Amino acid sequence: MDKHALNEALEKLADNPARSASELARSCLRMVAETALHAPAEDLETLQTLLAAQAHQMIEAHPSSAPLGYFLKRWTNRVAELSQDGLEEARCKAAEYALVLVHESSSAVRAVASRAREIIGEGRVVITHGLSSTVMEIFHQLKESRVRAIVTESRPSLSGHQLAAQLSAWAIPTTLITDAQIGLFVRRADFALVGAEALLGDGSVVNSVGTYLLGVAARDQDVPFYACCESYKWRPADSEEFALPALDEAQLNSPQLPHVTPVNIGFDITPARLVTGWITEHGIPRSFLDVSARRR
Amino acid sequence: MDKHALNEALEKLADNPARSASELARSCLRMVAETALHAPAEDLETLQTLLAAQAHQMIEAHPSSAPLGYFLKRWTNRVAELSQDGLEEARCKAAEYALVLVHESSSAVRAVASRAREIIGEGRVVITHGLSSTVMEIFHQLKESRVRAIVTESRPSLSGHQLAAQLSAWAIPTTLITDAQIGLFVRRADFALVGAEALLGDGSVVNSVGTYLLGVAARDQDVPFYACCESYKWRPADSEEFALPALDEAQLNSPQLPHVTPVNIGFDITPARLVTGWITEHGIPRSFLDVSARRR
């Protein structure tokens, strides 16, 4: 692919405002591809330093996002190996490899969705929490299968509104609830499905805050709870080592009061013992199930 | 008390914007007292009919609120017995009895709070959800005991903001969280305390939607969960018979989408098996504990 063709490819992959972990990774890959093509650099080494710095900055800005780290590290390693190439050729190769990874990510998401579709079957009710491009793709693949959705608004990002809009465009009957209504509605669902920002060593699920409440309510009411995500979201950390980043409190529009501290943590961890199964592009990994079974 | 003195008493008991179940009952009692004194009626029978109709209307408008039904029915029965009195005397007696019931309700709330204070002790962290004048009174009584609070915003009413403002006025250090963060914060609390709109036959707790999520998360993380409420909130209905009223969806500011139905149910039911204890003005009733123990 030459520079012009790459530019066109990048324009087609327009940035989606959705910010699920996988979307974020793909969108950052598109950005580094753009930088590879256009960044001011007189020689290859300067370009490589600059690209490595940008990738590093992106990873640091989203420490909880497993796919972002996974893909950008693979990309940076490949870029570092481009020492035999001329500057222009290296620019194209770096950008092209980023787009290959975008494709790899999208394919993995579609593969996860297609396994989930088999498990769910026809005419079922699915409840979800948070915005996951994997869960969105599952609904996409189920839209002809009389699926119905229960979607939480997911305060404070209100990403549930975005998901509801997409489901509405696919004519999927959707019930939109506040996060606090999870307990009332989980019993009306055949399956609880969530995506993941990351999977921890034992299969615990890092996802939008409130996912743990869906997990614990689903267990209490005997509704199967599946984490649906690409296998590269797994990271060997323990729950205790995993820092949950606090987001901007201003998002909450809380009143300013002298003795009151508003807190806005964006993620929580659902322990593996609450997860019925992990649906990945390779199937359901036995190791998580074993860990989970031992822990119950 | 003559009509003038009653008027003054009513003015002092200014309506509080808070709308916990007990507050609502007291505020309706003040309203019927006002009507008793001032409603246009030429004879006692007309007055009685009018007052019974107003009380009935109030009960119908808030079917889930146990204290409202309890107090207004007691009041209506007393008003119906006033047949031996002249019109003016009956007006005063009806208004006075309503204020006696307001006092009875406030005393019961204070008695519950004082039992809760003994259980909680010094320097503890208490998490709560929803607006309860009983829980507010507990914090009031604990404010010199180095209590700290974790308060949910309680979407969509945002009644948690009101509670936080009151706690701030009492200089109680308070963490204000979204409902979805309940699972993250419950482990930081020594006690989870909630009020109740009503207690059902087996001790299940009807309260602001999301209370069940606090109950199930508290059980999962071994935090004691207490329902704090006046004994007259008990009603013999089963969970299955109890209809949870849907509130106005417009409150949610959800997007208008063709296949999407926003739902706004204001209450949920926390099953008795998740309740560590019920704190009432008479202590902790054995019967609920027994039922609860049998169910586990």
Coordinates of C-alpha atoms in Angstrom, one line a residue, chain A residues 129 153 155-156 158 161 164-165 167-188 209-214 216-218 220-221 244 252-255 257-269 271 273-274, chain B residues 129 153 155-156 158 161 164-165 167-188 209-214 216-218 220-221 244 252-255 257-269 271 273-274:
Chain A
H129 CA -24.2 -3.1 31.4
E153 CA -27.9 3.8 31.2
R155 CA -24.0 6.6 34.8
P156 CA -22.2 8.8 34.5
L158 CA -24.5 7.3 29.9
H161 CA -27.9 5.6 25.6
A164 CA -29.7 1.8 22.9
A165 CA -29.5 4.0 19.9
L167 CA -30.0 -1.4 19.1
S168 CA -32.9 0.8 18.0
A169 CA -31.4 1.3 14.6
W170 CA -31.3 -2.6 14.3
A171 CA -35.0 -2.7 15.4
I172 CA -34.1 -4.7 18.5
P173 CA -36.8 -4.2 21.2
T174 CA -34.9 -2.6 24.1
T175 CA -35.7 -1.8 27.7
L176 CA -33.6 1.1 29.0
I177 CA -33.2 1.2 32.8
T178 CA -31.3 3.1 35.4
D179 CA -28.3 1.2 37.0
A180 CA -30.2 1.0 40.2
Q181 CA -32.9 -1.1 38.5
I182 CA -30.4 -4.0 37.6
G183 CA -31.8 -6.1 40.5
L184 CA -35.4 -5.7 39.3
F185 CA -34.6 -6.6 35.6
V186 CA -32.0 -9.3 35.7
R187 CA -34.6 -11.9 36.5
R188 CA -36.4 -11.0 33.2
V209 CA -18.5 0.2 37.3
G210 CA -21.7 -1.5 38.2
T211 CA -20.8 -4.7 36.4
Y212 CA -20.1 -6.4 39.7
L213 CA -23.6 -5.5 40.8
L214 CA -25.0 -7.2 37.7
V216 CA -23.8 -10.6 42.1
A217 CA -27.5 -10.0 41.2
A218 CA -27.4 -12.5 38.4
D220 CA -28.5 -14.4 43.4
Q221 CA -31.3 -14.9 40.8
L244 CA -9.0 1.2 39.4
L252 CA -21.3 13.7 38.3
N253 CA -22.7 17.2 38.7
S254 CA -22.7 16.7 42.5
P255 CA -23.4 19.6 44.8
L257 CA -20.6 20.8 50.0
P258 CA -18.0 21.3 52.7
H259 CA -17.8 17.8 54.2
V260 CA -18.8 15.9 51.1
T261 CA -16.4 14.2 48.7
P262 CA -17.9 13.0 45.4
V263 CA -16.1 10.0 43.9
N264 CA -16.2 8.8 40.3
I265 CA -14.5 5.4 39.8
G266 CA -15.1 4.2 36.3
F267 CA -14.5 0.4 36.7
D268 CA -15.1 -2.4 39.1
I269 CA -13.9 -6.0 39.3
P271 CA -14.7 -11.9 40.8
R273 CA -16.6 -17.0 41.1
L274 CA -19.5 -14.9 39.8
Chain B
H129 CA -29.1 4.2 49.8
E153 CA -26.9 9.7 44.7
R155 CA -30.9 8.2 40.6
P156 CA -33.2 9.5 39.3
L158 CA -31.0 12.3 43.4
H161 CA -27.8 14.9 47.3
A164 CA -25.4 14.6 51.7
A165 CA -26.4 18.3 52.2
L167 CA -24.8 15.4 56.6
S168 CA -22.6 18.2 55.5
A169 CA -24.5 20.6 57.7
W170 CA -23.8 18.3 60.6
A171 CA -20.1 18.2 59.6
I172 CA -20.2 14.4 59.0
P173 CA -17.5 13.3 56.6
T174 CA -19.4 11.9 53.6
T175 CA -18.4 10.1 50.4
L176 CA -21.0 10.7 47.6
I177 CA -21.0 7.9 45.0
T178 CA -23.1 6.9 41.9
D179 CA -25.4 4.0 42.5
A180 CA -23.2 1.8 40.2
Q181 CA -20.3 2.3 42.7
I182 CA -22.2 0.5 45.6
G183 CA -20.2 -2.7 45.0
L184 CA -16.9 -0.9 45.2
F185 CA -17.7 1.0 48.4
V186 CA -19.8 -1.4 50.5
R187 CA -16.6 -3.1 51.7
R188 CA -15.3 0.1 53.1
V209 CA -34.8 1.0 43.8
G210 CA -31.1 -0.2 44.2
T211 CA -31.5 -1.2 47.8
Y212 CA -31.6 -4.8 46.7
L213 CA -28.2 -4.3 45.0
L214 CA -26.8 -2.9 48.3
V216 CA -26.8 -8.5 47.8
A217 CA -23.4 -6.8 47.6
A218 CA -23.3 -6.4 51.4
D220 CA -21.4 -11.0 49.2
Q221 CA -18.8 -9.0 51.1
L244 CA -44.0 -1.8 42.5
L252 CA -34.8 9.9 33.3
N253 CA -34.1 12.2 30.3
S254 CA -33.6 9.2 28.1
P255 CA -33.3 9.6 24.4
L257 CA -35.9 6.1 20.2
P258 CA -38.3 4.0 18.2
H259 CA -37.6 0.5 19.6
V260 CA -36.5 1.6 23.1
T261 CA -38.7 1.7 26.2
P262 CA -37.3 3.6 29.2
V263 CA -38.5 2.3 32.5
N264 CA -38.5 4.0 35.8
I265 CA -39.5 1.8 38.7
G266 CA -39.0 3.6 42.0
F267 CA -38.7 0.8 44.5
D268 CA -37.4 -2.7 44.8
I269 CA -37.7 -5.5 47.3
P271 CA -35.6 -10.4 50.4
R273 CA -32.7 -13.6 53.7
L274 CA -30.3 -10.7 52.8

